Amino acid sequence: MLWVDKYRPKTLDKVIVHEDIAQNLKKLVSEQDFPHLLFYGPPGSGKKTLIMGLLKQMFGPGADKVKIENKVWKIDAGSRTIDIELTTLSSSYHVELNPSDAGFQDRYIVQEIIKEMAKSRPIDTKGKKGFKVLVLNEVDKLSREAQHSLRRTMEKYSASCRLILCCNSSSKVTEAVRSRCLNVRVNAPTEEQIIKVLEFVGKKEGLQLPANFAAHIAAHSNRSLRRALLSFETCRVQQYPFSENQTVAPMDWEQYVSEIATDIVQEQSPKRLYLVRGKLYELLVHCIPPEIILKKLLSELLKKLDADLKHEVTHWAAYYEHRMRLGQKAIFHLEAFVAKFMSIYKGFLIAAFG
Amino acid sequence: MAPLVQSSQPWVEKYRPRQVKDVAHQDEVVRVLTNTLETSNCPHMLFYGPPGTGKTTTALAIAHQLFGPELYKSRVLELNASDDRGINVVRTKIKDFAAVAVGSGGRQGIYPCPPFKIIILDEADSMTEDAQNALRRTMETHSKVTRFFFICNYISRIIEPLASRCAKFRFKPLSEEIMSSRIIHICKEEGLNLDPEALSTLGSISQGDLRRAITYLQGAARLFGSSISSKDLLSVSGVVPPDVVKALLLACKIGDFEKANKEVSNFIAEGYPVSQMLSQLFDIIVEAEDITDEQKARICKKLAETDKCLVDGADEYLQLMDVACTTTRALSNMSEEFCYE
Ligand SMILES: Nc1ncnc2c1ncn2[C@@H]1O[C@H](COP(=O)(O)OP(=O)(O)O)[C@@H](O)[C@H]1O
Ligand SMILES: [Mg+2]
């Protein structure tokens, strides 16, 4: 098991970061009537850990006994039946699913499956709680339609079912859904907090962890605990005992993007654009999300730019990322951004140096 | 099955008025519906207005008061956005429901039980135009034995031929006094202590949406105990702390790109919603005395564009950076056009 999973705190009392949120959650569920919850915060900030701890707090160890099921649902959509395949993770008390996996059919998941689950009350013989919990991940990726479909379900079945929604950006969750939940913001841990976790894991693994090195990993983690722990584990494989100034290698793809940035700044020509296109394709083929590529590329380019150009380049990055979201083929928009950059940069060079 | 525990209902449901007369602040509709209870008749209805103003509550209340628990199932059909309301469903489900005859009716105990059925189409603005068009016929054919209640946020999303057949009622955002009195009532029932400052904070952060106010109140009560301060309410409401907004604005004012970048990155890492930042920035910019009208116009235009981009699902970091750049340029009167395009 990876350290990220192995050392995930199992209860709300054991968390190392977000102690305040954990304690609050404990108070929250001490009564039966708590509202629906919406957890939001950047990737790797600890939402899932808190949610799992919360379930355990509510239902006891039974919440840990989960089974994964892959099920095909037949949905009657008037004139035809649609098959939707969905993976669920469930215990006797809760069901967890990723409704946005169904893509443009996500509306059916909300209208049929979630409603069905919300309607039926739990078969809880010991009568611990009168309701069951549905955990929905990535609700920010749900279509507007699907989100609208959630609204009334949240009210109508609230006596038998509590929803726990989880997402990265709450801006993408409609006001109507947000206002039906208690919003729980889970901020990314600070570097100090990440160091604390690294030290904890190091101790459990019986490792000597030099303070400088821990700080170094934390600084390179983008404030993501997941990322910090992954690179900690990688470093462990690469070299042990650790040294004070051991390097924390950037991820391969990041290295690659920074090379692309160098390519672009070196030469602005159709030929170079063609070369860069190939490299961008390579990244996409390796399933690096296009917006992540674009953001990384922007940050690498900004490092190389004159202050004069920064606004302009930032603007176009935002512009093309938005277009990419509306379009279908990411590569077009990534390439368009590179071409735009080349033209701006060339214009700047000519103006400055003739 | 486990018994349904009444007390496990969130407060929003627990304190949903069960009778039309208890719906606050929407006097016109309450008057008309109270009349309905006496005359046992009513027109088709269209309720529209912002969230949390009592639309669903009112429709459910009148339906219950007309028919009582026994007849409710057979006389009232509630369809909302969580039901498939495509054109086929409209043609079959609604038609089937409307087609089954109702008896001659007549009062049963305290319930008037008029001889018609009610079809509540909640969140009707998310129905397609095709489906709405299909409804026109159904409405006409069965107009003797059915009354339609359309509920929506935006009346413009309801096609004219439907809207024109209904008596329309606008649900106003609740005034602060009304909100306060409902909140105070809940506090009394739940044994909470809310000081006047907290009460007014709650009024202003929930902006006339009582559902939001009640949800915040319950959240704060569960998290911070029975004495609730203004600070507690702010922390459950997702409002961005004012210093954070000011810090970003300051970075833009002094034109420091790196600083702005750091503020934005930090903002994202803290997990605040950018949409919230935009609305708080908007408030500050519009009120600011040291910013010219032209600068304000440039910045506000950008805020509007960005709002749309966010709705389209654009990346929050990039969008806020773009806002920061535009704001910086506007505040130092740099040209709107870029130099090297
Ligand atoms: N006018 C009102 N009078 C009393 N309570 C209200 C009123 N408006 C909203 N509420 C409260 O807010 C909650 C949501 O109201 P609802 O009718 O579902 O809003 P919507 O207009 O969005 O359909 C209800 O449970 C109720 O407690
Ligand atoms: Mg409603």
XYZ file of C-alpha atoms and ligand atoms in Angstrom:
723
model
C 0.000 0.000 0.000
C 1.254 3.487 -0.776
C 2.089 5.678 2.167
C -0.634 8.068 1.093
C -3.212 5.398 1.899
C -1.347 3.553 4.590
C -1.055 6.624 6.795
C -4.431 8.147 6.135
C -5.805 8.936 9.612
C -8.685 6.547 10.262
C -10.688 8.667 12.659
C -11.425 12.322 13.210
C -9.386 12.255 16.406
C -6.258 11.141 14.625
C -5.936 13.799 11.962
C -2.745 15.837 12.034
C -3.880 18.722 9.866
C -7.365 20.249 9.945
C -7.799 19.365 13.599
C -10.203 22.248 13.975
C -12.429 21.083 11.137
C -12.359 17.525 12.455
C -13.464 18.624 15.912
C -16.208 20.736 14.392
C -17.442 17.817 12.357
C -17.618 15.721 15.466
C -19.835 18.270 17.130
C -21.900 18.569 14.000
C -22.940 14.932 13.895
C -23.530 14.616 17.610
C -27.165 15.420 16.821
C -29.376 13.596 14.352
C -30.471 16.580 12.367
C -27.333 17.968 10.770
C -27.726 19.465 7.291
C -26.309 18.229 3.985
C -22.618 18.969 3.657
C -20.517 20.319 0.829
C -16.769 19.795 1.198
C -14.634 21.884 -1.092
C -10.949 22.665 -1.425
C -7.949 22.067 -3.694
C -6.799 18.558 -4.645
C -4.813 16.767 -1.980
C -6.023 19.011 0.813
C -7.588 16.213 2.858
C -11.287 16.217 2.021
C -11.552 12.487 1.565
C -9.830 11.778 4.849
C -12.250 14.027 6.682
C -15.261 12.466 4.991
C -14.116 8.961 5.833
C -13.453 9.991 9.405
C -16.881 11.550 9.575
C -18.604 8.383 8.363
C -16.766 6.377 10.940
C -17.712 8.862 13.615
C -21.360 8.491 12.664
C -21.605 4.779 12.051
C -18.663 3.207 13.831
C -16.288 0.607 12.388
C -19.037 -0.735 10.084
C -18.454 2.244 7.815
C -15.011 0.855 7.002
C -16.358 -2.372 5.611
C -16.901 -1.283 2.072
C -17.438 -3.241 -1.062
C -16.852 -2.040 -4.573
C -19.555 -2.822 -7.075
C -19.697 -2.279 -10.752
C -23.245 -2.230 -11.864
C -25.102 -1.509 -15.058
C -28.298 0.428 -14.586
C -31.018 0.242 -17.145
C -32.690 3.572 -17.405
C -35.985 4.149 -19.085
C -35.689 7.389 -21.015
C -39.079 7.484 -22.631
C -38.608 6.088 -26.089
C -35.472 4.059 -25.390
C -33.529 2.462 -22.589
C -30.055 3.643 -21.756
C -27.417 1.540 -20.074
C -25.303 3.390 -17.579
C -22.359 1.737 -15.968
C -21.446 2.981 -12.556
C -18.987 1.996 -9.899
C -20.149 2.389 -6.337
C -18.399 1.980 -3.040
C -20.749 1.054 -0.262
C -21.056 -0.076 3.333
C -24.290 -0.911 5.125
C -24.611 2.751 5.981
C -23.452 4.701 3.017
C -22.929 4.686 -0.720
C -20.221 6.607 -2.493
C -20.263 7.406 -6.193
C -18.910 9.633 -8.906
C -21.973 10.741 -10.836
C -19.955 12.831 -13.291
C -18.417 9.624 -14.647
C -21.535 9.209 -16.713
C -20.524 12.242 -18.774
C -23.375 13.942 -20.551
C -25.757 11.338 -19.162
C -25.057 12.401 -15.603
C -28.558 13.793 -15.354
C -29.981 10.266 -15.392
C -27.767 9.241 -12.538
C -29.175 12.028 -10.433
C -32.751 11.604 -11.560
C -32.946 7.845 -11.335
C -30.191 6.272 -9.318
C -29.557 8.842 -6.641
C -33.244 9.438 -6.158
C -33.836 5.723 -5.827
C -31.119 5.453 -3.203
C -32.337 8.518 -1.364
C -35.877 7.220 -1.174
C -35.144 3.913 0.481
C -34.277 4.146 4.110
C -31.376 2.134 5.511
C -31.985 -1.375 6.788
C -30.305 -0.465 9.994
C -31.449 -3.052 12.478
C -29.683 -1.553 15.440
C -31.368 1.742 14.673
C -28.229 3.835 15.033
C -29.302 6.479 12.607
C -32.611 6.954 10.898
C -30.974 7.905 7.650
C -28.296 6.831 5.276
C -25.549 8.831 3.696
C -24.768 9.335 0.028
C -21.308 10.606 -0.785
C -21.106 12.234 -4.212
C -17.643 13.048 -5.523
C -16.639 15.678 -8.060
C -19.963 17.476 -8.011
C -18.264 20.456 -9.652
C -18.028 18.356 -12.785
C -21.756 17.695 -12.925
C -23.649 19.338 -15.743
C -25.991 22.200 -14.900
C -28.926 19.966 -15.658
C -27.722 17.321 -13.261
C -27.139 19.911 -10.566
C -30.612 21.290 -11.034
C -31.963 17.798 -10.724
C -30.311 17.499 -7.341
C -32.060 20.484 -5.796
C -35.434 19.116 -4.870
C -34.104 15.644 -4.095
C -32.002 17.272 -1.418
C -35.107 18.681 0.232
C -37.609 15.978 -0.403
C -35.743 13.016 1.008
C -33.767 14.846 3.636
C -35.392 12.871 6.445
C -34.154 9.538 5.122
C -30.941 10.521 3.435
C -28.102 12.919 3.999
C -25.843 13.993 1.157
C -22.153 14.652 1.466
C -20.928 16.434 -1.635
C -17.283 16.815 -2.442
C -15.550 18.983 -5.038
C -12.512 21.094 -5.820
C -14.061 24.371 -6.811
C -17.290 25.428 -5.265
C -17.666 28.188 -7.883
C -18.763 25.456 -10.241
C -21.503 24.231 -7.975
C -24.736 26.124 -8.532
C -25.916 28.537 -5.912
C -29.078 26.459 -5.500
C -27.108 23.396 -4.437
C -24.656 25.353 -2.300
C -27.405 27.071 -0.369
C -28.884 23.695 0.543
C -25.669 22.582 2.253
C -23.457 23.522 5.098
C -20.278 24.482 3.254
C -17.069 23.051 4.662
C -13.942 24.642 3.243
C -10.883 22.425 3.433
C -7.838 24.562 2.738
C -4.582 23.134 1.453
C -2.275 22.432 4.404
C 0.539 24.892 4.977
C 4.146 23.812 4.467
C 4.636 23.562 8.228
C 1.682 21.227 8.507
C 3.014 19.119 5.656
C 6.366 18.852 7.420
C 4.550 17.622 10.511
C 2.899 14.870 8.518
C 6.190 13.910 6.839
C 7.832 13.661 10.239
C 4.996 11.506 11.501
C 5.246 9.106 8.567
C 9.050 9.080 8.761
C 8.857 8.071 12.396
C 6.367 5.297 11.722
C 8.574 3.950 8.937
C 11.605 4.181 11.222
C 13.441 6.648 8.985
C 15.882 9.405 9.792
C 14.429 12.514 8.205
C 16.738 15.558 8.110
C 14.825 18.763 8.803
C 16.088 20.556 5.704
C 15.081 17.732 3.478
C 11.569 17.597 4.911
C 11.217 21.332 4.336
C 12.455 20.848 0.822
C 9.816 18.212 0.013
C 7.134 20.426 1.509
C 8.254 23.410 -0.557
C 7.999 21.355 -3.724
C 4.601 19.924 -2.922
C 2.393 22.793 -4.059
C 0.742 22.476 -0.671
C -0.660 19.090 -1.629
C -0.282 16.435 1.034
C -0.794 13.680 -1.462
C 1.977 14.989 -3.618
C 4.339 15.479 -0.681
C 3.837 11.920 0.514
C 4.263 10.486 -2.968
C 7.538 12.286 -3.528
C 8.695 11.371 -0.020
C 8.138 7.734 -0.868
C 9.877 8.088 -4.230
C 12.895 9.712 -2.597
C 13.009 6.864 -0.114
C 13.375 4.436 -3.013
C 15.978 6.559 -4.762
C 18.313 7.208 -1.890
C 18.417 6.224 1.750
C 19.797 7.392 4.167
C 18.525 10.825 3.158
C 20.903 13.735 2.970
C 20.175 17.294 4.059
C 20.195 18.607 0.503
C 18.958 15.649 -1.455
C 17.084 16.818 -4.554
C 13.387 16.312 -4.932
C 13.012 15.527 -8.596
C 10.105 17.265 -10.321
C 7.661 14.910 -11.938
C 8.565 13.811 -15.429
C 5.803 15.687 -17.121
C 6.706 18.909 -15.370
C 10.255 18.574 -16.591
C 8.865 18.059 -20.056
C 6.676 21.155 -19.930
C 9.590 23.248 -18.818
C 11.529 22.021 -21.858
C 8.617 23.035 -24.053
C 8.765 26.523 -22.548
C 12.452 26.718 -23.437
C 11.724 25.560 -26.986
C 9.143 28.287 -27.433
C 11.287 31.096 -26.117
C 14.282 29.992 -28.202
C 12.596 30.154 -31.564
C 9.261 31.361 -32.899
C 8.518 29.714 -36.217
C 6.010 27.344 -37.813
C 8.641 24.655 -37.644
C 9.072 25.105 -33.916
C 5.335 25.202 -33.426
C 5.135 21.859 -35.170
C 7.745 20.397 -32.867
C 5.988 21.726 -29.790
C 2.692 20.335 -31.006
C 4.204 16.856 -31.006
C 5.386 17.310 -27.447
C 2.015 18.563 -26.258
C 0.414 15.543 -27.849
C 2.808 13.349 -25.977
C 1.648 14.872 -22.689
C -2.006 14.459 -23.553
C -1.447 10.848 -24.507
C -0.051 10.322 -21.039
C -3.299 11.614 -19.580
C -1.989 14.845 -18.140
C -5.117 17.040 -18.019
C -4.835 19.843 -20.596
C -5.609 22.658 -18.153
C -2.811 21.434 -15.908
C -0.426 21.506 -18.871
C -1.515 25.000 -19.790
C -1.121 26.331 -16.258
C 2.311 24.790 -15.879
C 3.369 26.120 -19.272
C 2.204 29.588 -18.296
C 4.141 29.502 -15.054
C 7.306 28.349 -16.855
C 6.927 31.059 -19.493
C 6.305 33.762 -16.904
C 9.676 32.966 -15.362
C 11.365 33.846 -18.620
C 9.430 37.002 -19.452
C 9.900 40.696 -19.207
C 7.431 42.357 -16.832
C 5.846 44.144 -19.800
C 4.576 40.941 -21.291
C 3.245 39.154 -18.262
C -0.263 40.607 -18.296
C -0.716 39.918 -21.928
C 0.472 36.325 -21.785
C -1.575 35.596 -18.663
C -4.638 36.964 -20.366
C -4.241 34.686 -23.364
C -3.674 31.659 -21.192
C -6.979 32.353 -19.434
C -8.629 33.012 -22.776
C -7.535 29.754 -24.404
C -8.230 27.657 -21.338
C -11.788 28.944 -21.380
C -12.115 28.138 -25.082
C -10.691 24.703 -24.444
C -13.413 24.098 -21.878
C -16.100 24.937 -24.401
C -14.479 23.042 -27.234
C -13.757 19.385 -27.676
C -10.180 19.001 -28.861
C -7.750 20.243 -26.241
C -4.765 20.144 -28.583
C -6.226 22.892 -30.819
C -6.389 25.324 -27.967
C -3.048 24.450 -26.460
C -1.467 24.961 -29.843
C -3.361 28.195 -30.385
C -1.968 29.493 -27.109
C 1.575 28.592 -28.140
C 1.116 30.265 -31.530
C -0.305 33.369 -29.858
C 2.609 33.455 -27.479
C 5.114 33.125 -30.289
C 3.559 35.988 -32.181
C 3.501 38.241 -29.117
C 7.032 37.365 -28.150
C 8.363 37.900 -31.640
C 6.604 41.258 -31.811
C 8.196 42.196 -28.527
C 11.680 41.137 -29.658
C 11.391 43.118 -32.875
C 10.184 46.215 -31.043
C 12.992 45.931 -28.515
C 15.919 44.924 -30.672
C 14.812 45.629 -34.229
C -36.768 -0.575 7.802
C -35.594 1.770 10.453
C -38.316 4.059 11.707
C -38.383 7.517 10.291
C -37.052 9.728 13.015
C -38.805 13.059 12.835
C -36.008 14.808 14.654
C -33.520 13.841 11.994
C -34.942 16.423 9.621
C -32.706 19.392 8.951
C -34.175 22.641 10.196
C -35.015 23.880 6.743
C -37.588 21.094 6.542
C -38.559 21.155 10.175
C -39.501 24.836 9.950
C -41.100 24.756 6.534
C -44.561 26.312 7.011
C -47.317 23.689 6.575
C -50.083 26.197 6.052
C -50.440 28.917 3.485
C -51.207 31.503 6.134
C -47.789 30.949 7.705
C -45.888 31.868 4.570
C -44.351 35.206 5.358
C -43.950 38.305 3.212
C -45.819 37.039 0.116
C -49.136 38.669 0.970
C -50.695 38.683 -2.455
C -50.420 34.984 -3.110
C -51.429 34.175 0.432
C -54.575 36.248 0.034
C -55.533 34.578 -3.233
C -54.909 31.098 -1.891
C -56.747 31.727 1.350
C -59.655 32.639 -0.825
C -59.190 29.400 -2.746
C -59.596 27.466 0.465
C -63.024 29.018 0.872
C -64.281 28.952 -2.691
C -62.592 25.667 -3.565
C -61.463 27.040 -6.862
C -58.343 28.521 -8.319
C -56.738 29.355 -11.658
C -53.515 27.880 -12.979
C -50.647 29.453 -11.102
C -47.141 30.557 -11.866
C -44.805 31.310 -8.952
C -41.510 32.919 -9.746
C -38.746 34.550 -7.759
C -35.331 33.949 -6.215
C -34.437 30.830 -4.176
C -35.615 30.428 -0.623
C -38.565 32.778 -0.786
C -41.316 30.222 -0.202
C -42.423 29.099 -3.651
C -42.240 25.357 -3.112
C -43.514 25.762 0.427
C -46.603 27.623 -0.718
C -47.464 25.148 -3.452
C -47.087 22.147 -1.157
C -49.035 23.833 1.608
C -52.049 24.650 -0.515
C -52.095 21.161 -1.985
C -52.075 19.619 1.465
C -54.675 21.989 2.792
C -57.004 21.318 -0.106
C -56.854 17.563 -0.059
C -55.478 16.383 3.259
C -53.220 13.384 3.696
C -55.632 10.757 2.381
C -56.412 12.160 -1.023
C -53.050 13.844 -1.524
C -51.437 11.013 -3.454
C -54.275 10.575 -5.887
C -54.929 14.252 -6.448
C -51.529 15.883 -6.474
C -48.660 15.148 -8.831
C -45.403 16.797 -7.967
C -42.757 16.794 -10.662
C -39.493 18.626 -10.260
C -36.128 18.783 -11.968
C -35.163 15.510 -10.325
C -37.803 13.806 -12.462
C -37.300 13.226 -16.094
C -39.604 15.739 -17.714
C -38.693 15.212 -21.297
C -41.342 15.503 -23.909
C -42.386 11.858 -23.606
C -42.969 12.031 -19.920
C -45.039 15.132 -20.351
C -47.109 13.370 -22.956
C -47.637 10.176 -20.979
C -47.216 10.635 -17.240
C -48.980 13.949 -16.946
C -51.685 12.920 -19.367
C -52.314 9.650 -17.552
C -52.527 11.425 -14.261
C -54.855 14.097 -15.576
C -57.052 11.629 -17.433
C -58.214 9.570 -14.438
C -61.510 11.058 -13.417
C -62.084 12.608 -10.035
C -65.348 12.119 -8.243
C -67.738 15.010 -7.852
C -65.708 15.921 -4.797
C -67.050 17.620 -1.764
C -65.653 18.522 1.557
C -64.157 15.777 3.691
C -63.810 16.953 7.255
C -61.657 20.049 7.276
C -60.455 19.528 3.721
C -62.382 21.179 0.867
C -61.340 18.494 -1.675
C -62.428 20.366 -4.795
C -63.137 18.269 -7.892
C -59.842 18.809 -9.670
C -56.258 17.592 -9.537
C -53.166 19.634 -9.005
C -49.998 19.191 -11.007
C -47.036 20.959 -9.482
C -44.172 21.519 -11.879
C -41.423 22.732 -9.609
C -38.206 24.138 -11.051
C -40.047 24.460 -14.341
C -37.367 26.683 -15.827
C -35.216 23.639 -16.373
C -37.790 22.080 -18.707
C -36.977 22.237 -22.395
C -39.078 24.403 -24.678
C -40.262 21.317 -26.506
C -41.538 19.790 -23.321
C -43.246 23.046 -22.403
C -44.870 23.178 -25.788
C -46.121 19.655 -25.354
C -47.741 20.790 -22.130
C -49.908 23.377 -23.854
C -52.164 20.759 -25.334
C -52.391 18.769 -22.130
C -53.302 21.892 -20.243
C -56.084 22.712 -22.640
C -57.542 19.249 -22.962
C -57.753 18.684 -19.252
C -58.371 22.214 -18.099
C -61.647 21.304 -16.368
C -60.120 18.761 -14.037
C -56.567 19.968 -13.500
C -54.815 22.996 -12.131
C -51.180 23.518 -12.960
C -48.731 25.170 -10.578
C -45.541 26.241 -12.314
C -42.632 27.210 -10.106
C -39.423 28.784 -11.358
C -36.700 31.289 -10.649
C -36.830 33.060 -14.001
C -40.187 33.765 -15.569
C -38.496 34.424 -18.906
C -37.682 30.732 -19.191
C -41.347 29.800 -19.314
C -42.790 29.999 -22.788
C -45.347 32.724 -23.283
C -48.326 30.452 -24.146
C -47.966 28.698 -20.796
C -47.279 31.813 -18.775
C -50.246 33.629 -20.263
C -52.630 30.912 -19.052
C -51.595 31.393 -15.431
C -52.122 33.834 -12.645
C -48.578 35.035 -11.971
C -47.117 35.733 -8.585
C -43.710 37.163 -7.948
C -42.075 35.966 -4.735
C -40.053 38.801 -3.281
C -36.751 38.309 -1.474
C -37.629 38.352 2.209
C -37.034 41.648 3.972
C -34.576 41.729 6.845
C -37.349 42.189 9.395
C -39.248 39.141 8.209
C -36.070 37.100 8.123
C -35.230 38.235 11.619
C -38.592 37.316 12.990
C -38.441 33.793 11.478
C -34.906 33.362 12.728
C -35.802 34.542 16.207
C -38.696 32.094 16.217
C -36.365 29.200 15.350
C -33.833 30.324 17.935
C -36.526 30.220 20.577
C -37.647 26.730 19.585
C -34.099 25.406 19.484
C -32.899 27.243 22.555
C -30.274 29.356 20.817
C -28.802 32.659 21.746
C -28.234 35.124 18.946
C -27.025 38.638 19.689
C -28.356 41.560 17.596
C -25.119 41.875 15.644
C -25.205 38.211 14.673
C -28.824 38.555 13.660
C -28.074 41.436 11.330
C -25.038 39.624 9.903
C -27.199 36.633 9.147
C -29.670 38.901 7.379
C -27.054 40.480 5.192
C -25.124 37.340 4.212
C -28.211 35.441 3.197
C -29.594 38.214 0.996
C -33.278 37.528 1.316
C -32.895 33.761 0.978
C -34.405 32.224 4.088
C -33.280 28.719 3.231
C -29.722 29.921 3.281
C -30.215 31.761 6.536
C -31.643 28.673 8.235
C -28.893 26.416 6.903
C -26.195 28.795 8.156
C -27.906 29.078 11.490
C -28.078 25.340 11.956
C -24.483 24.893 10.834
C -23.268 27.513 13.254
C -25.382 26.076 16.073
C -23.969 22.585 15.588
C -20.397 23.801 15.254
C -20.214 26.510 17.838
C -22.889 25.674 20.370
C -25.971 27.530 21.422
C -24.435 31.004 21.692
C -23.777 32.161 18.175
C -21.741 35.202 17.250
C -21.474 37.128 14.049
C -18.040 35.617 13.463
C -19.404 32.069 13.679
C -21.977 32.852 11.026
C -19.405 34.379 8.707
C -17.240 31.321 8.990
C -20.001 28.923 7.921
C -21.174 31.197 5.123
C -18.107 30.939 2.892
C -17.576 34.707 2.821
C -13.958 35.580 2.007
C -12.287 37.483 4.860
C -12.061 41.167 3.863
C -8.250 41.331 4.356
C -7.767 38.669 1.715
C -9.721 40.686 -0.835
C -7.912 43.872 0.151
C -4.500 42.226 -0.190
C -5.182 41.248 -3.776
C -6.505 44.688 -4.607
C -3.436 46.269 -3.055
C -1.119 44.124 -5.183
C -2.998 45.346 -8.247
C -2.817 48.960 -7.107
C 0.946 48.942 -6.767
C 1.211 46.986 -10.000
C 3.252 44.135 -8.560
C 2.640 41.094 -10.768
C 4.538 38.610 -8.606
C 2.708 39.712 -5.512
C -0.643 39.438 -7.237
C 0.308 35.984 -8.491
C 1.186 34.952 -4.964
C -2.070 36.279 -3.570
C -4.064 34.465 -6.220
C -2.201 31.164 -5.736
C -2.695 31.450 -2.033
C -6.359 32.231 -2.455
C -6.830 29.082 -4.535
C -4.861 26.956 -2.066
C -7.049 28.215 0.763
C -9.962 26.829 -1.219
C -12.105 29.963 -1.415
C -14.505 30.086 -4.335
C -13.431 32.576 -6.985
C -17.059 33.478 -7.699
C -17.288 34.738 -4.136
C -14.114 36.781 -4.589
C -15.583 38.374 -7.702
C -18.700 39.513 -5.926
C -16.761 40.910 -2.993
C -14.324 42.666 -5.338
C -17.287 44.115 -7.171
C -18.691 45.584 -3.954
C -15.378 47.206 -3.061
C -14.667 48.562 -6.532
C -18.089 50.101 -6.971
C -17.902 51.843 -3.596
C -14.258 52.939 -3.856
C -13.641 56.675 -3.808
C -10.091 56.610 -5.129
C -11.000 54.891 -8.391
C -12.290 56.840 -11.393
C -15.494 55.940 -13.172
C -13.616 54.841 -16.237
C -11.395 52.536 -14.212
C -14.442 51.141 -12.469
C -16.093 50.488 -15.809
C -13.075 48.589 -17.128
C -12.806 46.421 -14.051
C -16.521 45.700 -13.803
C -16.660 44.705 -17.445
C -13.930 42.197 -16.776
C -15.717 40.883 -13.695
C -18.793 40.243 -15.794
C -16.821 38.409 -18.470
C -15.068 36.330 -15.865
C -18.305 35.391 -14.185
C -19.489 33.952 -17.470
C -16.214 32.080 -18.010
C -16.512 30.507 -14.571
C -20.029 29.384 -15.337
C -18.621 27.758 -18.468
C -16.243 25.850 -16.208
C -13.020 27.752 -16.883
C -10.060 27.338 -14.537
C -10.357 29.446 -11.400
C -6.673 30.304 -11.037
C -6.307 31.527 -14.609
C -9.527 33.512 -14.474
C -8.630 35.294 -11.259
C -5.151 36.030 -12.613
C -6.753 37.561 -15.679
C -8.938 39.733 -13.449
C -5.874 40.788 -11.468
C -4.019 41.763 -14.656
C -6.928 43.773 -16.016
C -7.398 45.477 -12.663
C -3.714 46.348 -12.496
C -3.784 47.830 -15.975
C -6.962 49.767 -15.327
C -5.706 51.210 -12.062
C -2.495 52.482 -13.638
C -4.317 53.670 -16.757
C -2.435 51.399 -19.105
C -4.149 51.030 -22.437
C -6.873 48.457 -22.776
C -5.198 47.098 -25.895
C -2.104 45.011 -25.447
C 1.043 46.193 -27.227
C 2.215 43.160 -29.106
C -0.943 41.510 -30.326
N -42.008 33.305 2.778
C -41.580 32.390 3.653
N -42.180 32.250 4.855
C -41.738 31.346 5.728
N -40.690 30.504 5.513
C -40.060 30.576 4.335
C -40.472 31.524 3.368
N -39.658 31.403 2.306
C -38.785 30.429 2.586
N -39.000 29.920 3.823
C -38.166 28.883 4.463
O -37.121 28.555 3.554
C -37.186 27.190 3.144
C -37.126 27.090 1.632
O -38.284 27.604 1.059
P -38.842 27.075 -0.330
O -40.295 27.339 -0.393
O -38.422 25.657 -0.543
O -38.057 28.018 -1.341
P -38.182 28.143 -2.933
O -38.810 29.477 -3.151
O -36.745 28.132 -3.389
O -38.984 26.999 -3.438
C -38.447 26.613 3.733
O -38.184 25.406 4.348
C -38.871 27.623 4.787
O -38.380 27.189 6.035
Mg -38.069 25.290 -4.554
